[in-house]
PDB file of N, CA and C in Angstrom:
ATOM      1  N   VAL A   1     -16.609  16.676  -2.532  1.00 54.00           N
ATOM      2  CA  VAL A   1     -15.900  16.602  -1.498  1.00 54.00           C
ATOM      3  C   VAL A   1     -15.100  17.678  -0.902  1.00 54.00           C
ATOM      4  N   PRO A   2     -14.984  18.016   0.117  1.00 61.00           N
ATOM      5  CA  PRO A   2     -14.133  18.893   0.749  1.00 61.00           C
ATOM      6  C   PRO A   2     -12.451  18.158   0.450  1.00 61.00           C
ATOM      7  N   HIS A   3     -11.498  18.989   0.049  1.00 68.00           N
ATOM      8  CA  HIS A   3     -10.062  18.445   0.116  1.00 68.00           C
ATOM      9  C   HIS A   3      -9.954  17.431  -1.016  1.00 68.00           C
ATOM     10  N   GLY A   4     -11.037  17.045  -1.581  1.00 74.00           N
ATOM     11  CA  GLY A   4     -10.649  15.884  -2.342  1.00 74.00           C
ATOM     12  C   GLY A   4     -10.808  14.489  -2.261  1.00 74.00           C
ATOM     13  N   ARG A   5     -10.784  14.210  -1.175  1.00 79.00           N
ATOM     14  CA  ARG A   5     -10.139  13.031  -0.301  1.00 79.00           C
ATOM     15  C   ARG A   5     -11.466  12.421   0.257  1.00 79.00           C
ATOM     16  N   VAL A   6     -11.609  10.976   0.087  1.00 82.00           N
ATOM     17  CA  VAL A   6     -12.873  10.305   0.643  1.00 82.00           C
ATOM     18  C   VAL A   6     -12.400   8.953   1.249  1.00 82.00           C
ATOM     19  N   TRP A   7     -12.711   8.686   2.744  1.00 86.00           N
ATOM     20  CA  TRP A   7     -12.050   7.440   3.288  1.00 86.00           C
ATOM     21  C   TRP A   7     -13.355   6.631   3.394  1.00 86.00           C
ATOM     22  N   VAL A   8     -13.015   5.425   2.995  1.00 89.00           N
ATOM     23  CA  VAL A   8     -14.009   4.209   2.736  1.00 89.00           C
ATOM     24  C   VAL A   8     -13.741   3.508   3.815  1.00 89.00           C
ATOM     25  N   LEU A   9     -14.772   3.138   4.732  1.00 86.00           N
ATOM     26  CA  LEU A   9     -14.964   2.515   6.077  1.00 86.00           C
ATOM     27  C   LEU A   9     -16.130   1.326   5.746  1.00 86.00           C
ATOM     28  N   GLY A  10     -15.492   0.323   5.487  1.00 84.00           N
ATOM     29  CA  GLY A  10     -16.308  -0.855   4.928  1.00 84.00           C
ATOM     30  C   GLY A  10     -17.507  -1.145   5.956  1.00 84.00           C
ATOM     31  N   GLY A  11     -18.278  -2.277   5.677  1.00 87.00           N
ATOM     32  CA  GLY A  11     -18.019  -3.819   5.363  1.00 87.00           C
ATOM     33  C   GLY A  11     -17.939  -3.908   3.855  1.00 87.00           C
ATOM     34  N   GLU A  12     -17.581  -5.383   3.868  1.00 90.00           N
ATOM     35  CA  GLU A  12     -17.349  -6.018   2.245  1.00 90.00           C
ATOM     36  C   GLU A  12     -18.159  -5.625   1.313  1.00 90.00           C
ATOM     37  N   ALA A  13     -19.532  -5.059   1.217  1.00 92.00           N
ATOM     38  CA  ALA A  13     -20.035  -4.765   0.410  1.00 92.00           C
ATOM     39  C   ALA A  13     -19.896  -3.268   0.097  1.00 92.00           C
ATOM     40  N   ILE A  14     -19.997  -2.560   1.261  1.00 93.00           N
ATOM     41  CA  ILE A  14     -19.425  -1.182   0.753  1.00 93.00           C
ATOM     42  C   ILE A  14     -17.696  -1.057   0.074  1.00 93.00           C
ATOM     43  N   TYR A  15     -17.171  -1.633   0.394  1.00 92.00           N
ATOM     44  CA  TYR A  15     -15.848  -1.805  -0.388  1.00 92.00           C
ATOM     45  C   TYR A  15     -15.787  -2.144  -1.785  1.00 92.00           C
ATOM     46  N   ARG A  16     -16.561  -2.954  -2.197  1.00 90.00           N
ATOM     47  CA  ARG A  16     -16.849  -4.010  -3.498  1.00 90.00           C
ATOM     48  C   ARG A  16     -17.231  -2.721  -4.203  1.00 90.00           C
ATOM     49  N   ALA A  17     -18.316  -2.063  -3.723  1.00 91.00           N
ATOM     50  CA  ALA A  17     -19.215  -1.057  -4.412  1.00 91.00           C
ATOM     51  C   ALA A  17     -18.410  -0.206  -5.006  1.00 91.00           C
ATOM     52  N   THR A  18     -17.180   0.587  -4.201  1.00 91.00           N
ATOM     53  CA  THR A  18     -16.789   1.851  -4.335  1.00 91.00           C
ATOM     54  C   THR A  18     -15.286   1.334  -4.868  1.00 91.00           C
ATOM     55  N   LEU A  19     -14.577   0.216  -5.000  1.00 90.00           N
ATOM     56  CA  LEU A  19     -13.552  -0.233  -5.349  1.00 90.00           C
ATOM     57  C   LEU A  19     -13.364   0.686  -6.736  1.00 90.00           C
ATOM     58  N   PRO A  20     -14.150   0.920  -8.115  1.00 89.00           N
ATOM     59  CA  PRO A  20     -14.197   1.257  -9.030  1.00 89.00           C
ATOM     60  C   PRO A  20     -13.578   2.877  -9.034  1.00 89.00           C
ATOM     61  N   TRP A  21     -13.611   3.277  -7.936  1.00 87.00           N
ATOM     62  CA  TRP A  21     -13.331   4.997  -7.372  1.00 87.00           C
ATOM     63  C   TRP A  21     -12.232   4.888  -6.966  1.00 87.00           C
ATOM     64  N   TRP A  22     -11.636   3.988  -6.350  1.00 90.00           N
ATOM     65  CA  TRP A  22     -10.199   4.224  -5.467  1.00 90.00           C
ATOM     66  C   TRP A  22      -9.193   4.300  -6.379  1.00 90.00           C
ATOM     67  N   THR A  23      -8.431   5.598  -5.647  1.00 90.00           N
ATOM     68  CA  THR A  23      -7.034   5.868  -6.249  1.00 90.00           C
ATOM     69  C   THR A  23      -5.826   5.582  -5.432  1.00 90.00           C
ATOM     70  N   ALA A  24      -6.012   5.450  -4.145  1.00 93.00           N
ATOM     71  CA  ALA A  24      -5.189   4.330  -3.642  1.00 93.00           C
ATOM     72  C   ALA A  24      -5.815   3.684  -2.317  1.00 93.00           C
ATOM     73  N   VAL A  25      -5.089   2.605  -1.686  1.00 94.00           N
ATOM     74  CA  VAL A  25      -5.465   2.293  -0.535  1.00 94.00           C
ATOM     75  C   VAL A  25      -4.731   2.131   0.295  1.00 94.00           C
ATOM     76  N   GLU A  26      -4.682   2.583   1.763  1.00 94.00           N
ATOM     77  CA  GLU A  26      -4.159   2.015   2.949  1.00 94.00           C
ATOM     78  C   GLU A  26      -4.475   1.433   3.606  1.00 94.00           C
ATOM     79  N   LEU A  27      -3.804   0.237   3.823  1.00 94.00           N
ATOM     80  CA  LEU A  27      -4.317  -1.033   4.361  1.00 94.00           C
ATOM     81  C   LEU A  27      -3.293  -1.250   5.385  1.00 94.00           C
ATOM     82  N   THR A  28      -3.436  -1.796   6.714  1.00 94.00           N
ATOM     83  CA  THR A  28      -3.179  -2.123   7.693  1.00 94.00           C
ATOM     84  C   THR A  28      -3.130  -3.943   7.868  1.00 94.00           C
ATOM     85  N   ARG A  29      -1.880  -4.636   7.905  1.00 93.00           N
ATOM     86  CA  ARG A  29      -2.267  -5.930   7.785  1.00 93.00           C
ATOM     87  C   ARG A  29      -1.678  -6.252   8.910  1.00 93.00           C
ATOM     88  N   ILE A  30      -2.395  -7.135   9.605  1.00 94.00           N
ATOM     89  CA  ILE A  30      -1.966  -7.519  11.241  1.00 94.00           C
ATOM     90  C   ILE A  30      -1.744  -9.502  10.897  1.00 94.00           C
ATOM     91  N   PRO A  31      -0.569  -9.581  11.048  1.00 94.00           N
ATOM     92  CA  PRO A  31      -0.136 -11.516  10.816  1.00 94.00           C
ATOM     93  C   PRO A  31      -1.225 -12.147  11.719  1.00 94.00           C
ATOM     94  N   GLY A  32      -1.227 -13.426  11.230  1.00 94.00           N
ATOM     95  CA  GLY A  32      -1.875 -14.480  11.790  1.00 94.00           C
ATOM     96  C   GLY A  32      -3.457 -15.011  11.094  1.00 94.00           C
ATOM     97  N   ARG A  33      -4.007 -15.833  11.854  1.00 91.00           N
ATOM     98  CA  ARG A  33      -5.215 -16.171  11.254  1.00 91.00           C
ATOM     99  C   ARG A  33      -6.384 -15.899  12.282  1.00 91.00           C
ATOM    100  N   HIS A  34      -7.425 -15.067  11.278  1.00 87.00           N
ATOM    101  CA  HIS A  34      -8.356 -14.059  12.252  1.00 87.00           C
ATOM    102  C   HIS A  34      -9.899 -14.905  11.590  1.00 87.00           C
ATOM    103  N   ASP A  35     -10.358 -15.043  12.363  1.00 90.00           N
ATOM    104  CA  ASP A  35     -11.776 -15.816  12.446  1.00 90.00           C
ATOM    105  C   ASP A  35     -12.693 -14.648  11.734  1.00 90.00           C
ATOM    106  N   GLY A  36     -13.366 -14.849  10.907  1.00 86.00           N
ATOM    107  CA  GLY A  36     -14.474 -13.950  10.321  1.00 86.00           C
ATOM    108  C   GLY A  36     -15.173 -14.934   9.040  1.00 86.00           C
ATOM    109  N   ASP A  37     -15.969 -13.905   8.548  1.00 85.00           N
ATOM    110  CA  ASP A  37     -16.818 -14.569   7.325  1.00 85.00           C
ATOM    111  C   ASP A  37     -16.819 -13.377   6.007  1.00 85.00           C
ATOM    112  N   THR A  38     -16.324 -11.968   6.435  1.00 83.00           N
ATOM    113  CA  THR A  38     -16.505 -11.115   5.711  1.00 83.00           C
ATOM    114  C   THR A  38     -15.246 -10.962   5.137  1.00 83.00           C
ATOM    115  N   TYR A  39     -14.543 -10.377   3.739  1.00 83.00           N
ATOM    116  CA  TYR A  39     -13.218 -10.157   3.380  1.00 83.00           C
ATOM    117  C   TYR A  39     -13.293  -8.954   2.532  1.00 83.00           C
ATOM    118  N   PHE A  40     -11.997  -8.358   2.632  1.00 86.00           N
ATOM    119  CA  PHE A  40     -11.849  -7.205   1.744  1.00 86.00           C
ATOM    120  C   PHE A  40     -11.388  -7.681   0.647  1.00 86.00           C
ATOM    121  N   PRO A  41     -12.015  -6.925  -0.500  1.00 90.00           N
ATOM    122  CA  PRO A  41     -12.264  -7.563  -1.763  1.00 90.00           C
ATOM    123  C   PRO A  41     -10.773  -7.717  -2.270  1.00 90.00           C
ATOM    124  N   GLU A  42     -10.496  -8.457  -3.436  1.00 90.00           N
ATOM    125  CA  GLU A  42      -8.986  -8.231  -4.162  1.00 90.00           C
ATOM    126  C   GLU A  42      -9.034  -7.184  -4.585  1.00 90.00           C
ATOM    127  N   PHE A  43      -8.186  -6.711  -4.504  1.00 92.00           N
ATOM    128  CA  PHE A  43      -7.730  -5.356  -5.211  1.00 92.00           C
ATOM    129  C   PHE A  43      -6.281  -5.374  -5.990  1.00 92.00           C
ATOM    130  N   GLU A  44      -5.291  -6.149  -5.511  1.00 92.00           N
ATOM    131  CA  GLU A  44      -3.934  -5.880  -5.864  1.00 92.00           C
ATOM    132  C   GLU A  44      -3.978  -6.099  -7.204  1.00 92.00           C
ATOM    133  N   ARG A  45      -4.750  -6.429  -8.220  1.00 91.00           N
ATOM    134  CA  ARG A  45      -4.470  -6.233  -9.881  1.00 91.00           C
ATOM    135  C   ARG A  45      -4.466  -5.129 -10.609  1.00 91.00           C
ATOM    136  N   PHE A  46      -5.202  -4.066  -9.577  1.00 91.00           N
ATOM    137  CA  PHE A  46      -5.309  -2.736  -9.808  1.00 91.00           C
ATOM    138  C   PHE A  46      -4.423  -1.577  -9.864  1.00 91.00           C
ATOM    139  N   PHE A  47      -3.487  -2.318  -8.876  1.00 94.00           N
ATOM    140  CA  PHE A  47      -2.921  -1.279  -7.633  1.00 94.00           C
ATOM    141  C   PHE A  47      -1.406  -2.152  -8.083  1.00 94.00           C
ATOM    142  N   SER A  48      -0.386  -0.710  -7.405  1.00 95.00           N
ATOM    143  CA  SER A  48       1.147  -1.110  -6.993  1.00 95.00           C
ATOM    144  C   SER A  48       1.418  -0.952  -5.766  1.00 95.00           C
ATOM    145  N   LEU A  49       2.076  -1.875  -4.944  1.00 97.00           N
ATOM    146  CA  LEU A  49       2.796  -1.309  -3.673  1.00 97.00           C
ATOM    147  C   LEU A  49       3.613  -0.492  -3.897  1.00 97.00           C
ATOM    148  N   VAL A  50       3.173   0.859  -3.424  1.00 97.00           N
ATOM    149  CA  VAL A  50       4.457   1.796  -3.147  1.00 97.00           C
ATOM    150  C   VAL A  50       5.027   2.091  -2.032  1.00 97.00           C
ATOM    151  N   ARG A  51       4.787   1.467  -0.687  1.00 98.00           N
ATOM    152  CA  ARG A  51       5.307   1.753   0.632  1.00 98.00           C
ATOM    153  C   ARG A  51       4.749   0.909   1.497  1.00 98.00           C
ATOM    154  N   THR A  52       5.593   0.601   1.964  1.00 98.00           N
ATOM    155  CA  THR A  52       5.284  -0.327   3.652  1.00 98.00           C
ATOM    156  C   THR A  52       6.001   0.126   4.678  1.00 98.00           C
ATOM    157  N   GLU A  53       5.310  -0.153   5.928  1.00 98.00           N
ATOM    158  CA  GLU A  53       5.973   0.357   7.247  1.00 98.00           C
ATOM    159  C   GLU A  53       5.525  -0.766   8.194  1.00 98.00           C
ATOM    160  N   PRO A  54       6.519  -1.376   8.228  1.00 97.00           N
ATOM    161  CA  PRO A  54       6.665  -2.109   9.652  1.00 97.00           C
ATOM    162  C   PRO A  54       6.653  -1.779  10.835  1.00 97.00           C
ATOM    163  N   PHE A  55       5.167  -2.076  11.609  1.00 96.00           N
ATOM    164  CA  PHE A  55       5.300  -1.506  13.247  1.00 96.00           C
ATOM    165  C   PHE A  55       5.426  -3.060  13.808  1.00 96.00           C
ATOM    166  N   SER A  56       5.484  -2.819  15.206  1.00 95.00           N
ATOM    167  CA  SER A  56       5.368  -4.037  16.210  1.00 95.00           C
ATOM    168  C   SER A  56       4.229  -4.982  16.124  1.00 95.00           C
ATOM    169  N   GLY A  57       2.929  -4.648  15.390  1.00 95.00           N
ATOM    170  CA  GLY A  57       1.944  -5.456  15.445  1.00 95.00           C
ATOM    171  C   GLY A  57       1.783  -6.040  14.236  1.00 95.00           C
ATOM    172  N   GLY A  58       2.664  -5.465  12.941  1.00 97.00           N
ATOM    173  CA  GLY A  58       2.212  -5.861  11.684  1.00 97.00           C
ATOM    174  C   GLY A  58       2.600  -5.184  10.767  1.00 97.00           C
ATOM    175  N   VAL A  59       2.158  -4.534   9.767  1.00 98.00           N
ATOM    176  CA  VAL A  59       2.880  -3.943   8.132  1.00 98.00           C
ATOM    177  C   VAL A  59       1.543  -3.095   7.997  1.00 98.00           C
ATOM    178  N   PHE A  60       2.134  -1.385   7.431  1.00 97.00           N
ATOM    179  CA  PHE A  60       0.957  -0.460   7.329  1.00 97.00           C
ATOM    180  C   PHE A  60       1.665  -0.593   5.571  1.00 97.00           C
ATOM    181  N   GLU A  61       0.993  -0.815   4.944  1.00 97.00           N
ATOM    182  CA  GLU A  61       0.905  -0.599   3.164  1.00 97.00           C
ATOM    183  C   GLU A  61       0.102   0.264   2.538  1.00 97.00           C
ATOM    184  N   ARG A  62       0.986   0.801   1.210  1.00 97.00           N
ATOM    185  CA  ARG A  62       0.078   2.105   0.559  1.00 97.00           C
ATOM    186  C   ARG A  62       0.093   1.581  -0.860  1.00 97.00           C
ATOM    187  N   TRP A  63      -1.182   1.534  -1.066  1.00 96.00           N
ATOM    188  CA  TRP A  63      -1.131   1.040  -2.686  1.00 96.00           C
ATOM    189  C   TRP A  63      -1.731   1.880  -3.508  1.00 96.00           C
ATOM    190  N   GLU A  64      -1.124   2.188  -5.060  1.00 95.00           N
ATOM    191  CA  GLU A  64      -1.767   3.496  -5.840  1.00 95.00           C
ATOM    192  C   GLU A  64      -1.957   2.731  -7.076  1.00 95.00           C
ATOM    193  N   ARG A  65      -3.224   2.918  -7.466  1.00 93.00           N
ATOM    194  CA  ARG A  65      -3.853   2.644  -8.418  1.00 93.00           C
ATOM    195  C   ARG A  65      -3.006   2.529  -9.767  1.00 93.00           C
ATOM    196  N   SER A  66      -2.719   1.417 -10.418  1.00 90.00           N
ATOM    197  CA  SER A  66      -1.781   1.383 -11.819  1.00 90.00           C
ATOM    198  C   SER A  66      -2.738   0.823 -13.118  1.00 90.00           C
ATOM    199  N   SER A  67      -3.652   0.663 -12.873  1.00 77.00           N
ATOM    200  CA  SER A  67      -4.807   0.111 -14.190  1.00 77.00           C
ATOM    201  C   SER A  67      -6.182   0.470 -13.693  1.00 77.00           C
ATOM    202  N   ALA A  68      -6.724   0.379 -14.822  1.00 69.00           N
ATOM    203  CA  ALA A  68      -8.134   0.900 -14.506  1.00 69.00           C
ATOM    204  C   ALA A  68      -8.704  -0.447 -14.065  1.00 69.00           C
ATOM    205  N   GLY A  69      -9.733   0.101 -12.999  1.00 63.00           N
ATOM    206  CA  GLY A  69     -10.465  -0.932 -12.061  1.00 63.00           C
ATOM    207  C   GLY A  69     -11.506  -1.787 -12.661  1.00 63.00           C
ATOM    208  N   PRO A  70     -12.201  -2.478 -12.250  1.00 63.00           N
ATOM    209  CA  PRO A  70     -13.569  -3.134 -12.638  1.00 63.00           C
ATOM    210  C   PRO A  70     -14.614  -2.052 -12.806  1.00 63.00           C
ATOM    211  N   PRO A  71     -15.276  -2.373 -13.674  1.00 57.00           N
ATOM    212  CA  PRO A  71     -16.318  -1.276 -14.498  1.00 57.00           C
ATOM    213  C   PRO A  71     -17.599  -0.289 -13.336  1.00 57.00           C
ATOM    214  N   VAL A  72     -17.107   0.577 -13.669  1.00 52.00           N
ATOM    215  CA  VAL A  72     -18.263   1.229 -12.289  1.00 52.00           C
ATOM    216  C   VAL A  72     -19.966   1.132 -12.755  1.00 52.00           C
TER     217      VAL A  72
END
C-alpha cells in the first residue's frame, strides 16, 4: 500500500471484516436520530479517543488503537 495508509469506506460488513487491522478511526458524528438498518460496528473498547473537533453540524473524532482488536 503506498504511504502505508488505507481508508475503509463501508458498508457495515466491510467495516466489520477490516476492524482487526485498524490502527485509527476518523469519525464524524452528526447529532439526531437517523433512519437506517445498517450501523457502524462497536469499536470503542479497542480504541481511545484522542481528539475532538466540533463543527457547526456535529463533531469530528479521532480514535487510536489502545488494545488488541478482535481476532483476524
